[in-house]
Coordinates of N, CA and C in Angstrom, one line a residue:
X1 N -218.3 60.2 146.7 CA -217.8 59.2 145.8 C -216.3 59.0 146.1
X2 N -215.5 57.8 146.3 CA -214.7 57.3 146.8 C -213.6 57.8 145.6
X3 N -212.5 58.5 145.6 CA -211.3 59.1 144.8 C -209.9 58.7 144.8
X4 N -209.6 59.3 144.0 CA -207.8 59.7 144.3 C -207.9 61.4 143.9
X5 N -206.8 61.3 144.4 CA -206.1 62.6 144.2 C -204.7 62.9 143.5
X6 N -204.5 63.0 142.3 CA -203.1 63.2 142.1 C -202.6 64.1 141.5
X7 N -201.6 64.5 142.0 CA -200.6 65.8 141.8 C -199.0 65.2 141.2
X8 N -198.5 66.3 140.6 CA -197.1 65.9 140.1 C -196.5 66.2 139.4
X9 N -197.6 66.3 138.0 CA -197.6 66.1 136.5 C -197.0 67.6 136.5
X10 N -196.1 67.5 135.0 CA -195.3 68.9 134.8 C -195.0 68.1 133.3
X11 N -194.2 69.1 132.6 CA -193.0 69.2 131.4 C -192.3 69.1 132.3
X12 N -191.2 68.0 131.5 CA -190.0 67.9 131.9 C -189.1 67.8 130.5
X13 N -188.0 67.5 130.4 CA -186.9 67.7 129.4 C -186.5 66.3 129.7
X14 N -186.5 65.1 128.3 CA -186.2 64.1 128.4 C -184.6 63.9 129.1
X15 N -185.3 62.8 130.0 CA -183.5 62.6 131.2 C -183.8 63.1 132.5
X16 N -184.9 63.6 132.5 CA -185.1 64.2 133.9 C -186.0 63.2 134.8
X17 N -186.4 64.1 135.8 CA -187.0 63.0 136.7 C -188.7 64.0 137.5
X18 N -189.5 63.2 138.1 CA -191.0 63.9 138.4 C -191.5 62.8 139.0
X19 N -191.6 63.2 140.5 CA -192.5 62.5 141.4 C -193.9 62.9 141.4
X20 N -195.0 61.9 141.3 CA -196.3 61.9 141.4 C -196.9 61.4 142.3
X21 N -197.7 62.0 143.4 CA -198.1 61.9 144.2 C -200.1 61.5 144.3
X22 N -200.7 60.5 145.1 CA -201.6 60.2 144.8 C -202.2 60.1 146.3
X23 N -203.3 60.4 146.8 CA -203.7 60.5 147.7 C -205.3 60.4 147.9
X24 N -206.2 59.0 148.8 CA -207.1 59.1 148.6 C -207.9 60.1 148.8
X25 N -209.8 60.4 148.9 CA -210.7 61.1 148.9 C -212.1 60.3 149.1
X26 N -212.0 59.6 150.7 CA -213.4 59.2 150.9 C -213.3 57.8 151.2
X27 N -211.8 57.3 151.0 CA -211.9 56.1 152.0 C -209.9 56.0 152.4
X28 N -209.6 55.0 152.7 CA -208.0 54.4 153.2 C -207.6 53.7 152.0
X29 N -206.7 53.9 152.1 CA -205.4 52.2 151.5 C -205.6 51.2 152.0
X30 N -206.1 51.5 153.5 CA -205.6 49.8 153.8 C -206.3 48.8 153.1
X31 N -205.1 47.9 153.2 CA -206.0 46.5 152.7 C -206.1 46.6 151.0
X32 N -205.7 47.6 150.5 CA -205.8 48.0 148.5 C -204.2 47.6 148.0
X33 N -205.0 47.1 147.3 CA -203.4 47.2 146.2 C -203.8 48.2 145.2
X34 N -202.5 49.3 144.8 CA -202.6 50.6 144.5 C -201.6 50.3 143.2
X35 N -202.7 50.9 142.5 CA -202.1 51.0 140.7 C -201.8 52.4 139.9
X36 N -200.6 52.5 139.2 CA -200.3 53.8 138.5 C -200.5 53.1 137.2
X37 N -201.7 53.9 136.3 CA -201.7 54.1 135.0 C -201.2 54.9 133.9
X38 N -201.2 54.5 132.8 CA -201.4 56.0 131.7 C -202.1 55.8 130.4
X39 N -202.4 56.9 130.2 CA -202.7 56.7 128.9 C -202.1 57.9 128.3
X40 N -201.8 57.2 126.9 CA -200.9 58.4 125.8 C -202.3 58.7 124.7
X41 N -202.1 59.7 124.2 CA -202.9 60.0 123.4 C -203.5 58.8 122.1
X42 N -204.7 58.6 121.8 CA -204.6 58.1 120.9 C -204.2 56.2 120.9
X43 N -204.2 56.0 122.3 CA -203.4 54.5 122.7 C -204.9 54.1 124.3
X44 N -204.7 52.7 124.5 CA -205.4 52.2 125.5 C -204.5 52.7 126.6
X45 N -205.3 52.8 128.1 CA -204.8 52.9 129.2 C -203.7 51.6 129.3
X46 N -202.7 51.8 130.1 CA -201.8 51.0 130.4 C -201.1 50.9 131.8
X47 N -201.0 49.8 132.4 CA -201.1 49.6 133.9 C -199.2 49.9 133.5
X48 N -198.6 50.4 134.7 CA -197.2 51.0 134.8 C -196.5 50.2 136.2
X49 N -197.1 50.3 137.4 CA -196.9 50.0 138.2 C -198.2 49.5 139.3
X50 N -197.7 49.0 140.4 CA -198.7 48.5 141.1 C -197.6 48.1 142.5
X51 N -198.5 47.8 143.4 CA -198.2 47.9 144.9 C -199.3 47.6 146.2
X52 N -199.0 46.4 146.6 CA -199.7 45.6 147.5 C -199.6 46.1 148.8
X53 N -200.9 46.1 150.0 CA -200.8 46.9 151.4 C -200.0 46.0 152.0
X54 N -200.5 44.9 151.7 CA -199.8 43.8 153.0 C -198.4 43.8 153.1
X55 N -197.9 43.2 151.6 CA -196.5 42.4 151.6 C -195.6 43.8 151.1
X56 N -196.5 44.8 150.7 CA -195.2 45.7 149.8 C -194.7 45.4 148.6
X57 N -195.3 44.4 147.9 CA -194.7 44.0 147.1 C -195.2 44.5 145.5
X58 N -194.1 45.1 145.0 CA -194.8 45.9 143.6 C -194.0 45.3 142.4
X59 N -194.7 45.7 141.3 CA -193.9 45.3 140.1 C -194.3 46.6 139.2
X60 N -193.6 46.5 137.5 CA -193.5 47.1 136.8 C -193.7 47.0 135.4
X61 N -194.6 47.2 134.4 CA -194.0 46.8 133.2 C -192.9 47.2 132.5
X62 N -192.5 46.3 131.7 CA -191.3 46.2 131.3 C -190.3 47.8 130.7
X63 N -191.1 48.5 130.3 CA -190.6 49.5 129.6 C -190.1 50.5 130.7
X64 N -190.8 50.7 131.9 CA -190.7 51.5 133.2 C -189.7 51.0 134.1
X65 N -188.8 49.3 134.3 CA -188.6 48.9 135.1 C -186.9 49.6 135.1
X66 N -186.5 49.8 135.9 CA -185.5 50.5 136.0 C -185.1 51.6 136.5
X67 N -186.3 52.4 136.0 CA -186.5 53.6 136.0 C -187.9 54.6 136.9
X68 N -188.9 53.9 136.9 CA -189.8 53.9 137.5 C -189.8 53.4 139.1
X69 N -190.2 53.8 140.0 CA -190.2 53.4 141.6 C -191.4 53.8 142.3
X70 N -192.3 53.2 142.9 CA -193.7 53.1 143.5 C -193.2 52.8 145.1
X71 N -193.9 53.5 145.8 CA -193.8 53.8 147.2 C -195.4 54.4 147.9
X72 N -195.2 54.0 149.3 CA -196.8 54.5 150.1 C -195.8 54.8 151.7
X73 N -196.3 56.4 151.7 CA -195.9 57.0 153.0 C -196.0 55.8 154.2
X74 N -195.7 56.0 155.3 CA -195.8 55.2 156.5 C -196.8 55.1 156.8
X75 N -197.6 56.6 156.8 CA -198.8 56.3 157.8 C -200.0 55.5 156.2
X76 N -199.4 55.3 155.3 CA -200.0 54.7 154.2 C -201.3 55.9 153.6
X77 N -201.2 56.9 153.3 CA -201.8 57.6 153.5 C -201.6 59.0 151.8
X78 N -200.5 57.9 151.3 CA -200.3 58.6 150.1 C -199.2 57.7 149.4
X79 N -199.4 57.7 148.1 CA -198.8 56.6 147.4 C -197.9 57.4 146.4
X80 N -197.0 57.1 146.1 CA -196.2 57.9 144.8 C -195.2 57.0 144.0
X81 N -195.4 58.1 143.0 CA -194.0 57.3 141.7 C -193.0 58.2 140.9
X82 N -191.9 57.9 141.7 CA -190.9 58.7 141.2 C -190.2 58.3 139.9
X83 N -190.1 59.0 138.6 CA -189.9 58.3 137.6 C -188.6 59.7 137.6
X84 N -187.8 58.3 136.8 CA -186.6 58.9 136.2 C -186.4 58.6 135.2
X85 N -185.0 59.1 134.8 CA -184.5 58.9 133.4 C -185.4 59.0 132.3
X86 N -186.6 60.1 132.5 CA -187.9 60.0 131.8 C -187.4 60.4 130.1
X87 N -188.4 59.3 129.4 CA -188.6 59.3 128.0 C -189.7 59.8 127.1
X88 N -189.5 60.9 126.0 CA -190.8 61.3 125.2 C -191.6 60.1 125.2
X89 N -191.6 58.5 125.5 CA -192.6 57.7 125.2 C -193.6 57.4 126.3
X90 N -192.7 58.5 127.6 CA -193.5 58.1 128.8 C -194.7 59.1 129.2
X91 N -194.8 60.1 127.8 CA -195.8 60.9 127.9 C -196.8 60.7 127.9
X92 N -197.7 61.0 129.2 CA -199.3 60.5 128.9 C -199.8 61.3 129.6
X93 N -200.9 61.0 130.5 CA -201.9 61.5 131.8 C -201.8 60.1 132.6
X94 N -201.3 60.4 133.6 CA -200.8 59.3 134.7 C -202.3 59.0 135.8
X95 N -202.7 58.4 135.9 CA -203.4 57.9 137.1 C -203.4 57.1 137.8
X96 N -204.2 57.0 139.2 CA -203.6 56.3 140.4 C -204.8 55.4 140.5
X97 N -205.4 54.2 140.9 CA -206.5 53.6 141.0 C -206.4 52.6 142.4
X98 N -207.1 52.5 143.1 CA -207.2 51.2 144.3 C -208.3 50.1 143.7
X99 N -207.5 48.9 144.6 CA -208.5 47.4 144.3 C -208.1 46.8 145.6
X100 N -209.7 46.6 146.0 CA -209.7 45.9 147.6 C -208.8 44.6 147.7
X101 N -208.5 44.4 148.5 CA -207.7 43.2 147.6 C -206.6 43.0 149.4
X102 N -207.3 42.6 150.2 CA -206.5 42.6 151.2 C -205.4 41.1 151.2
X103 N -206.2 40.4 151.1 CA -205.1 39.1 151.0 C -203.8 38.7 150.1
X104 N -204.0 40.1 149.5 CA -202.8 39.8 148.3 C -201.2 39.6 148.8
X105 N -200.6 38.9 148.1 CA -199.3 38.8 148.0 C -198.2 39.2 147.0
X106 N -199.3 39.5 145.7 CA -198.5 40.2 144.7 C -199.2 40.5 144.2
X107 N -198.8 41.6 143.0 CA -199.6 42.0 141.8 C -198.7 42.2 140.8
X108 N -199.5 42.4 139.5 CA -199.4 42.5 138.1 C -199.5 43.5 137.9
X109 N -198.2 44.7 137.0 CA -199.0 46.1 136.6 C -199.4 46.0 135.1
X110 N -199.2 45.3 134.5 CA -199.9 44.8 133.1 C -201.1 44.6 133.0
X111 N -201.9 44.0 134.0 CA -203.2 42.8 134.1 C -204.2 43.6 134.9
X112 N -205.1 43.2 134.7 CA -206.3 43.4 136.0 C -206.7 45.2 135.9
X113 N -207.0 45.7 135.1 CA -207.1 47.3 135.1 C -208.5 47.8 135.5
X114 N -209.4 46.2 134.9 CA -210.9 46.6 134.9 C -211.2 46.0 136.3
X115 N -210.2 45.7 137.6 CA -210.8 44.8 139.0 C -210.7 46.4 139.7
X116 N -210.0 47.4 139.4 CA -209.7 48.3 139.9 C -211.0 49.5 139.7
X117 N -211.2 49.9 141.3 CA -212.4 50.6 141.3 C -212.5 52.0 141.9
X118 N -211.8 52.1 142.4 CA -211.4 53.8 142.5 C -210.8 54.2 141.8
X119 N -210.7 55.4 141.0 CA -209.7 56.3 140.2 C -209.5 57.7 140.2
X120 N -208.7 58.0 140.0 CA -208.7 59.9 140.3 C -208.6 60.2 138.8
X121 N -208.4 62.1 138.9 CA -208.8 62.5 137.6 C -207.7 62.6 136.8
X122 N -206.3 62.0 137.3 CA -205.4 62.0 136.1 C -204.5 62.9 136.3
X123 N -203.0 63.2 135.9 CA -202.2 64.3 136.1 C -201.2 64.2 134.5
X124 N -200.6 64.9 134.0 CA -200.1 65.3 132.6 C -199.1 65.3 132.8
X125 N -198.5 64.3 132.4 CA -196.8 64.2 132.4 C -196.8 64.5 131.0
X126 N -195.5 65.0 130.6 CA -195.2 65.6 129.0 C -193.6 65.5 128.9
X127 N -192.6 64.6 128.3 CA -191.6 64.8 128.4 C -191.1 65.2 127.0
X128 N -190.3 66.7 127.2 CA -190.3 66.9 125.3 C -188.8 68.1 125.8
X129 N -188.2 68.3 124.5 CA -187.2 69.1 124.8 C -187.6 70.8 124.0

């Protein structure tokens, strides 16, 4: 069954910063537009960021934009999000999801959560002092 893999997740002390790393299990990137989730306890999943094969082109929801950065190694072969300036509100279980989607030119990390068909098992971000 087609995966992700993600690693990253830690305690951190609000202000700090934690790269999360996501890496498939059973097929490529190419040609996917690649999504970072979360969900907080007790709240719906929420799309954070997102990132197109073709054009490179990613976006953010609003609360992450600033501070948040989505990136895919060269050989495309592992996707990550380096979050900064992290906030107790950014605590959740972070996940990474692909959506075939080769013609794209942009995406939305708000929208589209249910087009997305790969998922991994989640990683625990916790920012608390």
């Amino acid at each position: 069954q087609p995966q992700f893999v993600e690693s990253g997740g830690s305690l951190v002390q609000p202000g700090g910063s934690l790269k999360l790393s996501c890496a498939p299990s059973g097929f490529t990137l190419r040609y996917h537009t690649i999504g970072w989730f979360r969900q907080a306890p007790g709240k719906e999943r929420e799309g954070v960021s997102c990132l197109t094969w073709r054009t490179f082109s990613t976006d953010y929801t609003d609360s992450v934009k600033g501070r948040f950065t989505i990136t895919r190694d060269n050989a495309g072969n592992t996707v990550f999000l380096q979050m900064d300036s992290l906030k107790p509100e950014d605590t959740a279980v972070y996940y990474c999801a692909a959506l075939w989607d080769p013609g794209a030119d942009a995406c939305t990390a708000s929208v589209g959560i249910g087009r997305y068909h790969y998922w991994g098992q989640g990683t625990q971000v916790t920012v608390s002092s």
